[in-house]
Amino acid sequence: MATSETEIKAEKPLDFIRQIIRDDLASGKHKTPVTRFPPEPNGFLHIGHAKSICLNFGIALENNASCNLRFDDTNPSKEETEYVESIKNDVKWLGYDWGDNLFFSSDYFDNLYDYAVELIRMGKAYVCCLDAEEMREYRGTLTEAGKESPYRNRSVEENIDLFNRMKNGELAEGSHVLRAKIDMASPNLNMRDPVIYRIMKVDHHRTGSKWCIYPMYDYTHCISDALENITHSLCTLEFEDHRPLYDWFLDVLKTPAHPRQIEFARLNLSYTVMSKRKLMQLVSENLVSGWDDPRMLTISGLRRRGYTPASIRNFCDEIGIGKRESWIDMGVLENSIRNDLNEIAPRVMGVLDPLKVIITNYPEEQTEEIEGKNHPQKPEMGTRKLPFTREIYVERSDFMEEPPKKFFRLGPGREVRLRYAYFITCTDFVKDETTGEITEIHCTYDPETYGGNAPDGRKVKGTIHWVSAVHGVPARIHLYDRLFNIENPDADKDVNFKEHLNPDSLTTLTHSVVEPSLAGSAPGTRVQFERQGYFCVDKDSTDESLIFNRTVGLRDSWKKKK
RNA sequence: UGGGGCGUAGCCAAGCGGUUAAGGCACUGGGUUUUGAUCCCAGCAUUCGGAGGUUCGAAUCCUCCCGCCCCAGCCA
């Protein structure tokens, strides 16, 4: 087992980042890699973050190295402790461990301040009094160089004094910023004297009221990486233009280490949105039930939906790491959870939309205990007893009054197998003439077919699932479909993404009946309802009121054909 | 029309001057099956955005062209 796994890993080609790391190790540039996952605590983690988490922690694991969890908390106006806890929880749930390496950018506020003073002393930074509007004008455009700020050549002393007064809260928000002195004519806008500190008279979730100036991302991130001795700082493509700035700070400040920033493409999934802002909007406008709504592609949503950590890790592994902006089909994610659940989920029977069947030749008071396999390919998963009675429920969709030829289920005069039980033949049905609804069907069973085989060798094409009407346990079932009804809800800039919300993304079934072995199932329990799909007991489920969430349906080639 | 990136099948993605251009998803056909599931087997790019060039040999190197993405927050 261990051998075959390592063989598989050895065969799998390395992505370009792992190749770089392998080369850096081979050349002796680094003894061991150190990575980091740097979320901003301003929202919940989603499947896109999982890609980054699996990359960074995965590299650490493969190299027996460490990956730091660092909260990038430089903007106290947007960040909250609540998110810190949810993020830690989600990373842990995904199966990763940062050990003692839990950090916050705010841990480095003192260092960052000292480095800023050093920049000023070197004549590489200055306090600028341009307001936001003016600064934009001075910055120039994509095709025209910017103009130098009139404050660009203040003396070191004046800059030190002003920066000090910024820090001491003597100056108003927006009135002054500290800027790096680089090159207003650079074709890279990030190099046109970027702001490195701004005044924000806001309490910080960790440092309280200690600071009223806060450092900007570009300045903070590279130095934080250097202070933590990160070797490879992995981020998404939009930061490619920031790399020269990343390197500039570290070169000028001569930090003890100079990590290498490498950019990779972020994950895009069809039929969903991935930006934290939009997810936040869905939550705050109650378009979903919360961050953990099972339709949300947040880690907590996927967890509640029934996804396993392994399935998410496999998914991330499968989609690979590259620099092309790609769109992954939702089916790939669904496939990864099916693959995992197919192996581990016990099979059970549950009738989502019940239709009563009366087996007219079965004794009224009789109950038989029929044995069902918990997994047809894995006898080690054991068996369970299924009570069989004269009245049972079957799936409404398993009966048709006028079935087409290829319909291998119940219809007038047709014979099917009840899974693990008997062959039954439909003899009659009752229909509500006003609504046209079939209210019950009558069948006879063949006592010779106990267990599901006919001694005379006769075959049936269909096997359907069932639950005893007297022993069945009522349940509420949530069926989920994609949250949006078009592949890319963000594509059209003129149409709000919310216009594309799928009105049928949630279907609640309140009259479902499941087999009695499921009574009292604990939240988080995952099963396969045979012929239906994989389901997970919802966190709000109780012994009195069972709730199942459909994680994903089974592949259905019959539905496809229709 | 500045700068930085990216183009291999319907969707991902290997490939790193000499291979029949990996693999997965999807799709199609067949087999097994007491889940129309799973599993198994087979098929699925004479061609790598386009055009030239270098070379005995190019998806891989060079040139030009085309297309797409990102950048003008005191957000990250």
XYZ file of C-alpha atoms in Angstrom, chain A:
562
model
C 0.000 0.000 0.000
C 2.628 2.470 1.081
C 4.790 1.396 -1.803
C 2.122 1.794 -4.413
C 1.261 5.223 -3.062
C 4.813 6.444 -3.248
C 5.112 4.977 -6.706
C 2.086 6.892 -7.817
C 3.501 10.070 -6.333
C 6.825 9.510 -7.995
C 5.136 9.114 -11.340
C 3.070 12.228 -11.037
C 4.871 15.108 -12.738
C 5.880 18.021 -10.537
C 4.211 21.357 -11.087
C 6.466 24.282 -11.930
C 6.638 25.493 -8.333
C 7.676 22.125 -6.982
C 10.256 21.933 -9.749
C 11.743 25.237 -8.622
C 11.829 24.023 -5.049
C 13.360 20.711 -6.047
C 16.069 22.617 -7.944
C 16.694 24.999 -5.051
C 17.144 22.035 -2.770
C 19.408 20.265 -5.241
C 21.588 23.321 -5.760
C 21.935 23.803 -2.044
C 20.255 27.200 -2.126
C 17.992 25.931 0.612
C 18.290 23.054 2.991
C 14.570 22.847 3.470
C 11.695 24.860 2.057
C 9.526 27.042 4.264
C 6.153 28.161 2.972
C 3.287 30.098 4.429
C -0.433 30.466 3.990
C -1.307 34.131 4.557
C -5.071 34.722 4.716
C -6.530 38.083 5.584
C -8.994 37.514 8.445
C -11.865 39.304 6.774
C -14.028 36.423 5.634
C -14.379 32.669 5.501
C -12.088 30.414 3.546
C -13.377 28.997 0.276
C -12.388 26.314 -2.200
C -10.006 28.764 -3.872
C -8.109 29.136 -0.615
C -8.043 25.364 -0.346
C -5.948 25.307 -3.502
C -3.398 27.578 -1.871
C -3.548 25.708 1.434
C -2.978 22.363 -0.248
C -0.095 23.821 -2.213
C 1.689 25.457 0.699
C 1.027 22.836 3.338
C 1.416 20.078 0.786
C 4.924 21.234 -0.088
C 5.779 21.364 3.598
C 4.478 17.854 4.172
C 6.312 16.416 1.181
C 9.580 17.901 2.372
C 9.153 17.263 6.038
C 9.259 21.000 6.398
C 6.907 23.563 7.842
C 4.260 25.883 6.556
C 3.370 28.906 8.642
C -0.150 30.090 9.124
C 0.096 33.844 9.049
C -2.841 36.172 9.322
C -2.287 39.189 7.158
C -3.969 41.652 9.458
C -2.755 45.053 8.389
C -6.143 46.623 7.819
C -8.059 46.744 11.122
C -11.069 48.363 9.514
C -12.010 45.103 7.815
C -10.648 42.368 9.994
C -12.152 40.477 12.865
C -11.173 37.833 15.378
C -14.202 35.758 14.442
C -12.598 35.077 11.091
C -9.306 34.096 12.648
C -10.987 31.264 14.489
C -12.972 30.037 11.508
C -9.865 30.054 9.337
C -7.827 28.077 11.859
C -10.658 25.616 12.163
C -10.959 25.180 8.407
C -7.238 24.673 7.824
C -7.177 22.085 10.581
C -10.248 20.369 9.193
C -8.583 20.123 5.809
C -5.966 18.069 7.586
C -3.080 20.474 7.958
C -1.020 21.455 10.948
C 1.027 24.608 11.374
C 2.495 23.381 14.654
C 3.870 26.343 16.593
C 4.043 28.489 13.506
C 1.010 30.632 13.975
C 1.783 34.249 13.202
C 0.168 37.570 12.534
C 1.546 40.358 10.417
C 0.667 42.522 13.374
C 3.337 40.628 15.346
C 5.805 42.574 13.220
C 4.390 46.067 13.596
C 7.403 47.135 15.677
C 9.899 45.692 13.203
C 8.003 47.189 10.336
C 8.081 50.588 12.002
C 11.824 50.340 12.596
C 12.409 49.345 8.997
C 10.345 52.311 7.868
C 12.491 54.668 9.915
C 15.516 53.045 8.315
C 14.087 53.678 4.874
C 13.591 57.314 5.764
C 17.177 57.556 7.059
C 18.399 56.080 3.777
C 16.442 58.698 1.915
C 14.254 55.946 0.468
C 10.968 57.007 1.987
C 9.168 60.255 2.655
C 6.030 61.602 4.214
C 3.654 62.870 1.574
C 0.784 65.307 2.146
C -1.004 64.828 -1.141
C -4.569 63.760 -0.579
C -5.962 60.634 -2.220
C -7.323 62.532 -5.192
C -4.076 64.401 -5.815
C -2.059 61.290 -5.437
C -4.053 59.623 -8.151
C -3.396 62.547 -10.446
C 0.296 62.533 -9.690
C 0.510 58.805 -10.288
C 0.025 59.231 -14.031
C -1.664 56.620 -16.192
C -0.828 53.332 -17.814
C 0.778 55.123 -20.712
C 2.048 58.325 -19.110
C 4.663 58.701 -16.414
C 3.660 60.129 -13.072
C 4.848 63.389 -11.531
C 6.962 63.598 -8.445
C 5.207 64.714 -5.314
C 6.151 68.201 -4.114
C 6.880 66.565 -0.737
C 9.275 64.080 -2.211
C 12.444 65.851 -1.192
C 11.829 66.691 2.409
C 14.800 66.342 4.676
C 15.354 63.155 6.606
C 14.793 65.078 9.833
C 11.488 66.456 8.695
C 10.367 63.035 7.509
C 11.360 61.434 10.798
C 9.467 64.092 12.696
C 6.371 63.815 10.537
C 6.360 60.037 10.602
C 6.681 60.201 14.354
C 3.747 62.528 14.558
C 1.759 60.214 12.300
C 2.499 57.430 14.711
C 1.582 59.515 17.734
C -1.830 60.321 16.383
C -1.091 64.012 15.987
C -2.103 64.038 12.354
C -5.511 63.446 10.819
C -6.449 60.351 8.848
C -5.804 60.907 5.181
C -3.625 63.932 5.707
C -0.263 62.201 5.521
C 1.149 58.919 4.281
C 4.609 57.454 4.215
C 5.751 56.602 0.718
C 8.674 54.684 -0.690
C 10.832 56.851 -2.947
C 11.314 54.770 -6.061
C 10.459 55.988 -9.546
C 7.462 58.007 -10.652
C 8.255 57.213 -14.271
C 8.300 53.444 -13.862
C 6.107 51.621 -16.342
C 5.096 49.492 -13.385
C 2.619 51.573 -11.429
C 3.478 49.720 -8.254
C 6.891 51.318 -8.330
C 5.597 54.887 -8.552
C 6.333 55.789 -4.946
C 3.851 53.387 -3.349
C 2.264 54.193 -0.013
C 3.724 52.102 2.772
C 1.983 53.537 5.829
C -1.347 55.249 6.257
C -3.004 56.816 9.259
C -5.990 54.830 10.570
C -7.319 55.699 13.954
C -8.920 52.325 14.378
C -8.435 49.688 17.043
C -6.777 46.522 15.886
C -8.042 43.084 16.896
C -4.649 42.210 18.361
C -2.772 45.415 19.065
C -5.752 47.369 20.335
C -5.171 51.105 20.309
C -1.395 50.932 20.232
C -1.127 52.079 16.644
C -2.824 54.690 14.579
C -0.696 54.044 11.547
C -0.837 50.735 9.727
C 1.497 49.347 7.054
C 0.318 48.444 3.580
C 0.308 44.940 2.123
C 3.253 45.289 -0.259
C 5.510 46.597 2.443
C 4.319 44.190 5.112
C 4.160 40.988 3.200
C 7.722 40.781 1.953
C 9.197 41.760 5.285
C 6.973 39.320 7.160
C 8.096 36.581 4.788
C 11.726 37.534 5.353
C 11.371 37.639 9.133
C 9.852 34.172 9.088
C 12.583 32.861 6.819
C 10.108 31.839 4.193
C 11.966 30.407 1.214
C 9.171 30.383 -1.353
C 6.349 32.866 -1.082
C 3.513 31.583 -3.231
C 0.739 33.900 -4.310
C -1.702 34.411 -7.142
C -1.060 35.896 -10.557
C -2.333 39.392 -9.883
C 0.692 39.939 -7.651
C 3.128 39.360 -10.458
C 3.400 43.110 -10.976
C 4.139 43.510 -7.300
C 7.178 41.277 -7.335
C 9.613 44.068 -8.268
C 8.375 45.975 -5.266
C 8.620 42.894 -3.065
C 12.225 42.548 -4.120
C 12.944 46.270 -3.843
C 12.028 46.440 -0.159
C 14.060 43.392 0.719
C 17.076 44.532 -1.303
C 17.095 48.056 0.055
C 16.543 46.984 3.637
C 19.036 44.138 3.417
C 16.787 41.843 5.378
C 18.331 38.668 6.793
C 16.528 36.605 4.171
C 15.138 37.234 0.740
C 12.309 34.840 -0.075
C 11.376 34.214 -3.662
C 7.844 35.165 -4.657
C 6.266 32.807 -7.175
C 2.846 33.363 -8.656
C 0.315 30.768 -9.757
C -3.190 30.937 -11.209
C -6.083 31.166 -8.816
C -8.932 28.686 -8.999
C -12.049 29.476 -10.973
C -14.986 27.115 -10.763
C -17.958 27.129 -13.081
C -21.412 28.004 -11.762
C -20.152 29.820 -8.705
C -18.512 33.004 -7.526
C -15.282 32.976 -5.622
C -14.633 36.479 -4.390
C -14.933 37.064 -0.683
C -16.829 40.245 -1.345
C -19.514 38.455 -3.301
C -19.746 35.572 -0.865
C -20.093 38.137 1.899
C -22.894 39.781 -0.032
C -24.789 36.510 -0.394
C -24.534 36.042 3.340
C -25.400 39.563 4.437
C -28.349 39.814 2.086
C -29.670 36.453 3.264
C -29.546 35.000 -0.198
C -28.047 31.951 1.496
C -28.423 30.808 5.084
C -24.891 31.750 6.130
C -21.203 31.233 5.416
C -21.779 27.511 5.900
C -24.796 27.210 3.647
C -24.172 23.909 1.839
C -24.546 25.658 -1.503
C -21.617 27.918 -0.736
C -18.197 26.857 -1.933
C -16.729 27.914 1.390
C -14.843 25.275 3.331
C -17.523 25.395 6.001
C -20.252 25.099 3.362
C -18.575 22.120 1.756
C -18.140 20.546 5.170
C -21.816 20.944 5.959
C -22.661 19.655 2.529
C -20.807 16.452 3.342
C -17.548 16.879 1.451
C -14.615 15.113 3.055
C -11.239 16.801 3.602
C -9.647 14.085 1.483
C -11.943 14.805 -1.430
C -10.992 18.471 -1.374
C -7.308 17.630 -1.156
C -7.650 15.208 -4.054
C -9.484 17.806 -6.046
C -6.714 20.357 -5.507
C -4.164 17.773 -6.438
C -6.011 16.849 -9.577
C -6.483 20.349 -10.978
C -2.791 21.093 -10.744
C -0.821 24.293 -10.388
C -0.013 26.489 -13.339
C -0.033 30.021 -14.640
C -2.932 29.787 -17.038
C -6.181 31.275 -15.982
C -8.392 28.250 -16.060
C -11.975 27.371 -15.359
C -12.570 24.104 -13.666
C -15.862 22.409 -14.301
C -17.975 21.850 -11.211
C -18.199 18.223 -12.297
C -14.566 17.741 -11.369
C -15.275 18.709 -7.768
C -18.323 16.466 -7.714
C -16.309 13.648 -9.115
C -13.744 13.937 -6.359
C -16.321 13.634 -3.611
C -18.053 10.724 -5.345
C -14.762 8.919 -5.599
C -14.089 9.268 -1.906
C -17.600 8.558 -0.689
C -17.922 5.567 -2.971
C -15.190 3.958 -0.901
C -16.272 4.943 2.580
C -20.009 5.652 2.686
C -22.214 2.822 3.956
C -25.148 2.014 1.710
C -28.606 2.512 3.133
C -32.101 2.944 1.761
C -34.155 6.065 1.926
C -37.220 7.040 -0.037
C -37.150 10.704 -0.906
C -40.608 11.026 -2.408
C -42.621 8.120 -0.993
C -45.336 6.209 -2.790
C -47.132 3.554 -0.762
C -47.093 -0.010 -1.977
C -49.435 -2.615 -0.549
C -48.291 -6.154 -1.072
C -51.682 -7.765 -1.159
C -50.567 -11.364 -0.692
C -48.180 -10.632 2.184
C -49.495 -11.427 5.683
C -50.748 -8.353 7.482
C -48.983 -8.738 10.803
C -45.783 -10.234 9.486
C -42.358 -8.588 9.710
C -39.290 -10.214 8.239
C -35.743 -9.163 9.045
C -33.907 -8.990 5.779
C -30.175 -8.628 5.628
C -28.667 -5.827 3.587
C -25.017 -5.275 2.745
C -23.495 -2.027 3.934
C -21.266 -1.981 0.876
C -21.636 -4.359 -2.049
C -17.899 -4.457 -2.768
C -16.702 -4.381 0.833
C -18.005 -7.252 2.931
C -15.859 -6.019 5.819
C -18.269 -3.133 6.208
C -20.849 -5.610 7.437
C -24.579 -5.951 7.128
C -27.716 -4.655 8.791
C -31.298 -5.803 9.225
C -34.092 -4.328 7.166
C -37.628 -4.945 8.391
C -39.969 -5.982 5.593
C -43.736 -5.579 5.896
C -46.921 -5.716 3.876
C -46.903 -1.969 3.397
C -43.774 -0.299 2.142
C -42.757 2.905 0.443
C -40.973 3.123 -2.843
C -39.820 6.119 -4.820
C -42.650 7.817 -6.666
C -40.412 8.100 -9.708
C -40.036 4.308 -9.739
C -43.617 3.854 -10.921
C -45.136 4.916 -14.187
C -48.712 4.404 -15.231
C -47.643 4.171 -18.856
C -43.969 3.323 -18.805
C -41.841 3.418 -21.938
C -40.064 0.237 -23.080
C -36.713 0.934 -21.466
C -38.165 1.839 -18.077
C -36.937 -1.015 -15.878
C -39.128 -0.201 -12.917
C -42.706 -0.524 -11.778
C -45.716 -0.180 -14.012
C -48.966 -2.069 -14.397
C -48.135 -5.752 -14.748
C -44.404 -5.225 -14.377
C -42.162 -7.151 -12.071
C -39.157 -5.670 -10.255
C -36.876 -6.684 -7.440
C -37.051 -4.962 -4.099
C -33.437 -4.688 -3.099
C -32.420 -7.645 -0.900
C -36.087 -8.653 -0.507
C -38.518 -10.087 -3.046
C -39.728 -9.747 -6.585
C -43.005 -7.890 -6.703
C -45.443 -7.445 -9.548
C -47.729 -4.475 -9.863
C -51.350 -5.550 -10.098
C -53.215 -2.332 -9.587
C -52.907 1.307 -8.635
C -55.108 3.938 -7.082
C -55.311 7.343 -8.599
C -56.835 10.523 -7.253
C -59.034 11.482 -10.171
C -59.108 15.155 -9.292
C -55.363 15.642 -9.025
C -54.246 12.798 -11.250
C -51.840 11.727 -8.545
C -51.137 8.079 -7.917
C -51.903 7.550 -4.236
C -50.914 3.925 -3.811
C -50.106 0.868 -5.804
C -50.915 -2.759 -5.207
C -48.496 -5.557 -5.842
C -48.096 -9.222 -5.183
C -44.817 -10.719 -4.084
C -43.298 -14.033 -5.009
C -42.363 -15.806 -1.734
C -39.882 -17.934 -3.684
C -37.735 -14.900 -4.417
C -36.712 -14.137 -0.848
C -33.338 -12.415 -0.893
C -33.862 -11.284 -4.456
C -33.323 -14.376 -6.608
C -35.873 -16.512 -8.384
C -35.323 -20.285 -8.152
C -36.733 -20.659 -11.645
C -33.963 -18.458 -12.940
C -36.236 -15.719 -14.104
C -34.637 -12.301 -14.307
C -35.878 -8.813 -13.707
C -34.254 -5.751 -15.195
C -34.879 -3.419 -12.311
C -34.022 -3.356 -8.641
C -35.603 -0.614 -6.591
C -35.141 0.574 -3.069
C -37.846 0.578 -0.414
C -38.561 1.253 3.241
C -41.094 -0.453 5.500
C -44.055 1.850 6.018
C -44.382 0.911 9.665
C -40.676 0.927 10.555
C -39.489 3.760 8.359
C -38.210 6.911 10.032
C -39.406 10.276 8.797
C -36.731 12.657 7.601
C -36.294 16.024 6.038
C -34.008 16.080 3.045
C -32.248 18.994 1.398
C -31.402 18.611 -2.265
C -28.885 21.073 -3.565
C -28.181 22.231 -7.038
C -25.649 24.748 -8.308
C -26.126 28.199 -6.806
C -25.970 29.962 -10.158
C -27.512 28.999 -13.434
C -24.773 30.211 -15.731
C -21.156 29.118 -15.932
C -19.636 32.451 -15.062
C -21.949 34.725 -13.077
C -19.239 37.405 -13.130
C -18.762 37.483 -16.862
C -21.148 40.262 -17.770
C -20.123 43.518 -16.151
C -23.519 45.044 -16.854
C -25.520 42.349 -15.113
C -25.289 41.871 -11.385
C -24.148 38.377 -10.488
C -27.179 37.980 -8.246
C -29.386 38.022 -11.337
C -27.966 34.617 -12.134
C -28.857 32.965 -8.844
C -30.509 29.622 -9.478
C -33.984 29.782 -7.895
C -33.987 25.988 -7.586
C -30.660 25.648 -5.837
C -32.385 24.265 -2.744
C -35.254 21.781 -2.669
C -36.527 20.696 0.721
C -38.343 17.392 0.987
C -40.313 17.142 4.207
C -41.941 13.751 3.862
C -39.063 11.464 3.139
C -38.737 8.128 4.915
C -35.480 6.387 5.671
C -34.651 2.914 6.911
C -34.802 2.466 10.702
C -31.072 1.850 11.096
C -30.655 5.561 10.511
C -32.649 6.615 13.562
C -30.590 8.849 15.794
C -27.750 9.324 13.298
C -25.244 11.886 14.489
C -24.688 15.110 12.572
C -21.917 14.681 10.046
C -22.735 11.027 9.345
C -22.279 10.260 5.666
C -24.214 7.580 3.807
C -25.205 6.598 0.323
C -28.915 6.289 -0.231
C -28.799 3.583 -2.837
C -29.709 4.709 -6.308
C -29.954 8.323 -5.089
C -26.688 9.761 -3.999
C -24.511 10.585 -1.059
C -26.034 12.315 1.908
C -24.772 13.823 5.126
C -26.662 14.351 8.364
C -27.025 18.101 8.835
C -25.609 19.831 11.868
C -29.133 20.894 12.878
C -30.435 17.331 12.769
C -31.777 15.813 16.006
C -32.998 12.399 17.106
C -36.552 13.674 16.843
C -36.119 15.317 13.495
C -33.563 13.871 11.112
C -32.173 16.116 8.406
C -30.048 14.910 5.500
C -28.199 17.092 3.035
C -27.521 15.664 -0.381
C -23.801 15.984 -0.942
C -23.948 14.835 -4.543
C -26.135 12.576 -6.604
C -24.988 9.293 -8.093
C -24.045 9.286 -11.734
C -27.211 8.650 -13.626
C -26.910 7.432 -17.188
C -30.658 6.776 -17.317
C -31.478 10.400 -16.580
C -28.919 11.417 -19.162
C -30.530 9.279 -21.852
C -33.994 10.699 -21.291
